[in-house]
PDB file of C-alpha atoms in Angstrom:
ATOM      1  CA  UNK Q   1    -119.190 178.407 323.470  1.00 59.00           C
ATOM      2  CA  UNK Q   2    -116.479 178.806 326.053  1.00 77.00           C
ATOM      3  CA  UNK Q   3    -113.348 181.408 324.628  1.00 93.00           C
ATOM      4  CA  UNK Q   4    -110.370 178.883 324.501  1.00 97.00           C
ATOM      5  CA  UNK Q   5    -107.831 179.167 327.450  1.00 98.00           C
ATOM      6  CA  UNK Q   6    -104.341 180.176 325.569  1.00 99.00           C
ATOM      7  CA  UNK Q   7    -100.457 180.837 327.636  1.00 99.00           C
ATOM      8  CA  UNK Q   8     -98.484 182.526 325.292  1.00 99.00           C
ATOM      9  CA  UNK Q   9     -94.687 181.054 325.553  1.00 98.00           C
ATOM     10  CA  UNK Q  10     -91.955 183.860 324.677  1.00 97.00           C
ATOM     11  CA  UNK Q  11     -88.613 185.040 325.906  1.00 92.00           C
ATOM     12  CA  UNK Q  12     -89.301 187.990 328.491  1.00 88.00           C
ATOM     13  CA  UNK Q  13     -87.067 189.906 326.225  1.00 89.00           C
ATOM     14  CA  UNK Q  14     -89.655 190.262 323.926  1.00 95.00           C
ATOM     15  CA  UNK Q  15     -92.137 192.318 326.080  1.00 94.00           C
ATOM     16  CA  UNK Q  16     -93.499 194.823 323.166  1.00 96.00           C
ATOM     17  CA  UNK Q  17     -94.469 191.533 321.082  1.00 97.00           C
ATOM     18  CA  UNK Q  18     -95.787 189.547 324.013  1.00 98.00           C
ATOM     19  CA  UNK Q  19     -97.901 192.292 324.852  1.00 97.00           C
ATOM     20  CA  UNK Q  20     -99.268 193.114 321.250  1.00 98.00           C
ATOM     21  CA  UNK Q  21    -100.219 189.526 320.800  1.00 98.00           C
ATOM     22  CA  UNK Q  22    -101.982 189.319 324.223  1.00 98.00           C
ATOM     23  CA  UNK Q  23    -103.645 191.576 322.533  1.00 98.00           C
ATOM     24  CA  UNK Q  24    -104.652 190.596 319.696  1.00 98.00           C
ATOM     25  CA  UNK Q  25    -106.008 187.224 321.123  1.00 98.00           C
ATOM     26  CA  UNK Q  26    -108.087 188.722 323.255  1.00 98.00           C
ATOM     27  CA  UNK Q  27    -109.799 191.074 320.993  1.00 97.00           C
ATOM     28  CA  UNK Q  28    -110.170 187.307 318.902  1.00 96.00           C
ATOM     29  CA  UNK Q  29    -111.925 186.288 321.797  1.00 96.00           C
ATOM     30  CA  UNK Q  30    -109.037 184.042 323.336  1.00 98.00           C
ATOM     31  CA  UNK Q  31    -108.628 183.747 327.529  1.00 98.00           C
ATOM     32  CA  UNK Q  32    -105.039 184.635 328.007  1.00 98.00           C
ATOM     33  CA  UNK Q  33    -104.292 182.702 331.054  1.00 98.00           C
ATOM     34  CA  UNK Q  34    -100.818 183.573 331.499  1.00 97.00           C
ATOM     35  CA  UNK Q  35     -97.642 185.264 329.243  1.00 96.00           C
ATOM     36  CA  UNK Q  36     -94.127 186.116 330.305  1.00 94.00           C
ATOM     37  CA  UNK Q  37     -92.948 189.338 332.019  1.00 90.00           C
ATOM     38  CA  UNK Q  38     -90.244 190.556 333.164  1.00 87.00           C
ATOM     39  CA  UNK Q  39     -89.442 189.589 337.086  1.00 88.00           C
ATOM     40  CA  UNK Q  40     -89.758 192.826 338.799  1.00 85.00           C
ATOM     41  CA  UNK Q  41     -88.586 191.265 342.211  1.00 86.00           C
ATOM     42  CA  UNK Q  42     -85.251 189.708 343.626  1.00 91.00           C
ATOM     43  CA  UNK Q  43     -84.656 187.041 340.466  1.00 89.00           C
ATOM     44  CA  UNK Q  44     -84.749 183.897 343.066  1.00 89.00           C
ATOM     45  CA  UNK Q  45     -88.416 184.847 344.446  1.00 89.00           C
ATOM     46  CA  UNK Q  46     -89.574 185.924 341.149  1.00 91.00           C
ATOM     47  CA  UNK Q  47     -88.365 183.253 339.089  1.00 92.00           C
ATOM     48  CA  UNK Q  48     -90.301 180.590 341.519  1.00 92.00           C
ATOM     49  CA  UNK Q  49     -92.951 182.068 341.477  1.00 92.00           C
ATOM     50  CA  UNK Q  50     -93.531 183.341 337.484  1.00 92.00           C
ATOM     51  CA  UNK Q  51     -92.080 179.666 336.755  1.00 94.00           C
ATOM     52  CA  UNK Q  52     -94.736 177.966 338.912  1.00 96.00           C
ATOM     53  CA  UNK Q  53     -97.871 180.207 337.327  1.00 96.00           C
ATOM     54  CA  UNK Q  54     -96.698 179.654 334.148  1.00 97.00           C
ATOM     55  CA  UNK Q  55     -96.233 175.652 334.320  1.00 98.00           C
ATOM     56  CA  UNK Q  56     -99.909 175.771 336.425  1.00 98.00           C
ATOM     57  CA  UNK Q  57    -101.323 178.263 333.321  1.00 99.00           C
ATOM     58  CA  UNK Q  58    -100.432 175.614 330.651  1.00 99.00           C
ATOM     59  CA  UNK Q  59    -102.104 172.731 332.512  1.00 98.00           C
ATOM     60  CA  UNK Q  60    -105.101 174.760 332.141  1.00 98.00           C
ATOM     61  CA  UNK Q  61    -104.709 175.761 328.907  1.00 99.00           C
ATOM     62  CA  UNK Q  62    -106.463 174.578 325.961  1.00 99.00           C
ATOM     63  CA  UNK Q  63    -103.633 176.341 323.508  1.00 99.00           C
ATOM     64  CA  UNK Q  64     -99.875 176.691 324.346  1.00 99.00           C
ATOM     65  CA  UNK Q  65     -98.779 179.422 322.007  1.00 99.00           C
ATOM     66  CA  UNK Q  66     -95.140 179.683 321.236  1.00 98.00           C
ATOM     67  CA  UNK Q  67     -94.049 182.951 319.842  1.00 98.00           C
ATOM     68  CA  UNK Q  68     -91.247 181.847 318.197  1.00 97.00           C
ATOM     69  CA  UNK Q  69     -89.813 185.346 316.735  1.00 96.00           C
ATOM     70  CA  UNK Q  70     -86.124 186.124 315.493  1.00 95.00           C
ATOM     71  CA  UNK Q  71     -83.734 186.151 318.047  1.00 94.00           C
ATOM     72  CA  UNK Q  72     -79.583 185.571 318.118  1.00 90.00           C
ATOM     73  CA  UNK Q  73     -79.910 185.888 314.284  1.00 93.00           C
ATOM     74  CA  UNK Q  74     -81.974 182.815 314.016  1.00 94.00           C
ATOM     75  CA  UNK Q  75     -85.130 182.844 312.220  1.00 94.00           C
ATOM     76  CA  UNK Q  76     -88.130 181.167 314.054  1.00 95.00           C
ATOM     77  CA  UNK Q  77     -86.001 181.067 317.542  1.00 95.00           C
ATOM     78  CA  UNK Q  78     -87.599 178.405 320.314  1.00 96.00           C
ATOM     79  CA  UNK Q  79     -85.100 178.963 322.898  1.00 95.00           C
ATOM     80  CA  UNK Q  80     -84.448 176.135 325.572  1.00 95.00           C
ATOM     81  CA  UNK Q  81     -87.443 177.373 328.315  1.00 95.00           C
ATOM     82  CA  UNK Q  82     -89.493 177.505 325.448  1.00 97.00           C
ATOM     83  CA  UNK Q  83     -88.649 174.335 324.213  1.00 98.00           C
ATOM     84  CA  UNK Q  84     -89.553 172.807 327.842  1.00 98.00           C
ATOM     85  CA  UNK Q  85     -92.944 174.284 327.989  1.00 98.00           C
ATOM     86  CA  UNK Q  86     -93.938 172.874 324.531  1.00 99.00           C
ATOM     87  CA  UNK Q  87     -92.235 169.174 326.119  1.00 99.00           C
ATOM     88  CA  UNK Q  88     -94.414 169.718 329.195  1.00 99.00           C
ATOM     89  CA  UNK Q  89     -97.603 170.638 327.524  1.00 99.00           C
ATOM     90  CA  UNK Q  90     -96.823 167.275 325.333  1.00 99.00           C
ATOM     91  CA  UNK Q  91     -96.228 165.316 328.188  1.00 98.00           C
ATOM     92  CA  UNK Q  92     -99.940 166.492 329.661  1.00 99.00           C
ATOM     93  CA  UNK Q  93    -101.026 165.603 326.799  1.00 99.00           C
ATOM     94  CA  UNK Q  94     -99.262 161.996 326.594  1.00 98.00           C
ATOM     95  CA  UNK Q  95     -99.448 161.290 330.289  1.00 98.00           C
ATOM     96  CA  UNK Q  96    -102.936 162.341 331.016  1.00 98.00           C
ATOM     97  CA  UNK Q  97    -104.997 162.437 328.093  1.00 98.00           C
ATOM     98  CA  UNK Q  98    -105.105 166.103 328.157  1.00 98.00           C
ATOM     99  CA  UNK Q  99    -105.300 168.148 324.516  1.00 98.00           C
ATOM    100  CA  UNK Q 100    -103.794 170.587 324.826  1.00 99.00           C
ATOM    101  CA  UNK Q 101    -102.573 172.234 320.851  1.00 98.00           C
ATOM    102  CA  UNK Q 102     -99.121 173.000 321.139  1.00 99.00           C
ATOM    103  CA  UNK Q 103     -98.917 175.618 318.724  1.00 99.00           C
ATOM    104  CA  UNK Q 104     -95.546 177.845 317.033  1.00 98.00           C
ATOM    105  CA  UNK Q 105     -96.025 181.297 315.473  1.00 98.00           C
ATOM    106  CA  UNK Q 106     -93.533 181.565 312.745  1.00 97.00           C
ATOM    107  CA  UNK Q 107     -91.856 178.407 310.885  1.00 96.00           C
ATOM    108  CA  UNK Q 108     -89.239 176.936 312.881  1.00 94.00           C
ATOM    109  CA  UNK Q 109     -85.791 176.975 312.615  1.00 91.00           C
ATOM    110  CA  UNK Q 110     -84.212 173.641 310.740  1.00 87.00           C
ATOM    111  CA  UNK Q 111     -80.768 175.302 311.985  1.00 86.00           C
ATOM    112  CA  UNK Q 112     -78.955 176.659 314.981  1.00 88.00           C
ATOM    113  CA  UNK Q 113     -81.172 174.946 317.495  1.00 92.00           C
ATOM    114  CA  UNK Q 114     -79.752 171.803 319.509  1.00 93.00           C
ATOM    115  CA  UNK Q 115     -83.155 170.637 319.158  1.00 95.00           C
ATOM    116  CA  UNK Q 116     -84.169 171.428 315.962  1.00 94.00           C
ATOM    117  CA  UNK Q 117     -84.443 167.313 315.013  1.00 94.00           C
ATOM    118  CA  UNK Q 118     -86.977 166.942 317.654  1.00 96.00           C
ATOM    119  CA  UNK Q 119     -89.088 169.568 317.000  1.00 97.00           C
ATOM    120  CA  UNK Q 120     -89.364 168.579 313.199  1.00 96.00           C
ATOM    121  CA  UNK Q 121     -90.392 164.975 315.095  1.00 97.00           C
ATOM    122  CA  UNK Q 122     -93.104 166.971 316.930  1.00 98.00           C
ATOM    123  CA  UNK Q 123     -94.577 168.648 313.376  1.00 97.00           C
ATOM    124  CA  UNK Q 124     -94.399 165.218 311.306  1.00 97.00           C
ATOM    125  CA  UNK Q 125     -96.372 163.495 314.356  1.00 98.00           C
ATOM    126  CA  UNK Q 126     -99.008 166.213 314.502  1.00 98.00           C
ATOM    127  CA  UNK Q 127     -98.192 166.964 317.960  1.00 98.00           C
ATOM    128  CA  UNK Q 128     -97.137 170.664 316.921  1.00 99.00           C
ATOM    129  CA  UNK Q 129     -98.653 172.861 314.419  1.00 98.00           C
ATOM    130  CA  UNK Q 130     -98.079 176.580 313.114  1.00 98.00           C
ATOM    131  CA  UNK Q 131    -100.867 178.980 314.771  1.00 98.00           C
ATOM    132  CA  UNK Q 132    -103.436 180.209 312.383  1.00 95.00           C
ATOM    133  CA  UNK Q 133    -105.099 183.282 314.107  1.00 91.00           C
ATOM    134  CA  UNK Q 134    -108.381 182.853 311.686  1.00 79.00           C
TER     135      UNK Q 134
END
């Protein structure tokens, strides 16, 4: 059987973590396609460019993995680029029969997010479920 194609989702700011889980996929067997890093060039150039592998990643992705860690005292923090990549994996999904599993690390926040009501739409529909590395 083929390893399953995984883009870990993350705030850059969270390099050590990224990094360690990368890790830890891959010695679970998991093809990570593509996880954040910090944009070593101008932020214009880089920006387009880790943006556009990252979106192109997730279409090719079996898993999307969110790695929704504490951040701005907030327990479970999906912050808004986060959020979007989780949308657009759903909208592969919707739009063109993809199946992509739109997966979250840690429980997520019921407070301090602007979108917290949609994401709790996304878990009662199925279309997003905690990650279970077993």
């Amino acid at each position: 059987m083929e390893n399953k194609k995984i883009v870990i989702c993350a705030s850059a700011s969270f390099e050590n973590e990224i990094v360690k889980w990368k890790n830890k996929l891959e010695e679970k067997g998991f093809e990570v396609l593509k996880y954040p890093t910090k944009i070593k060039e101008d932020l214009l150039t880089g920006y387009n460019k880790e943006f556009s592998e990252h979106y192109d990643a997730i279409n090719k992705a079996d898993i999307v993995l969110a790695l929704n860690l504490d951040k701005k005292g907030i327990q479970g923090y999906i912050g808004s680029g986060v959020f979007a990549e989780m949308a657009f994996a759903l909208g592969l999904n919707k739009a063109f029969n993809k199946n992509i599993e739109v997966c979250y690390l840690n429980p997520i926040a019921k407070d301090g997010l602007p979108y917290s009501d949609e994401l709790e739409l996304w878990q009662n529909l199925g279309w997003i479920k905690q990650f279970n590395l077993n």
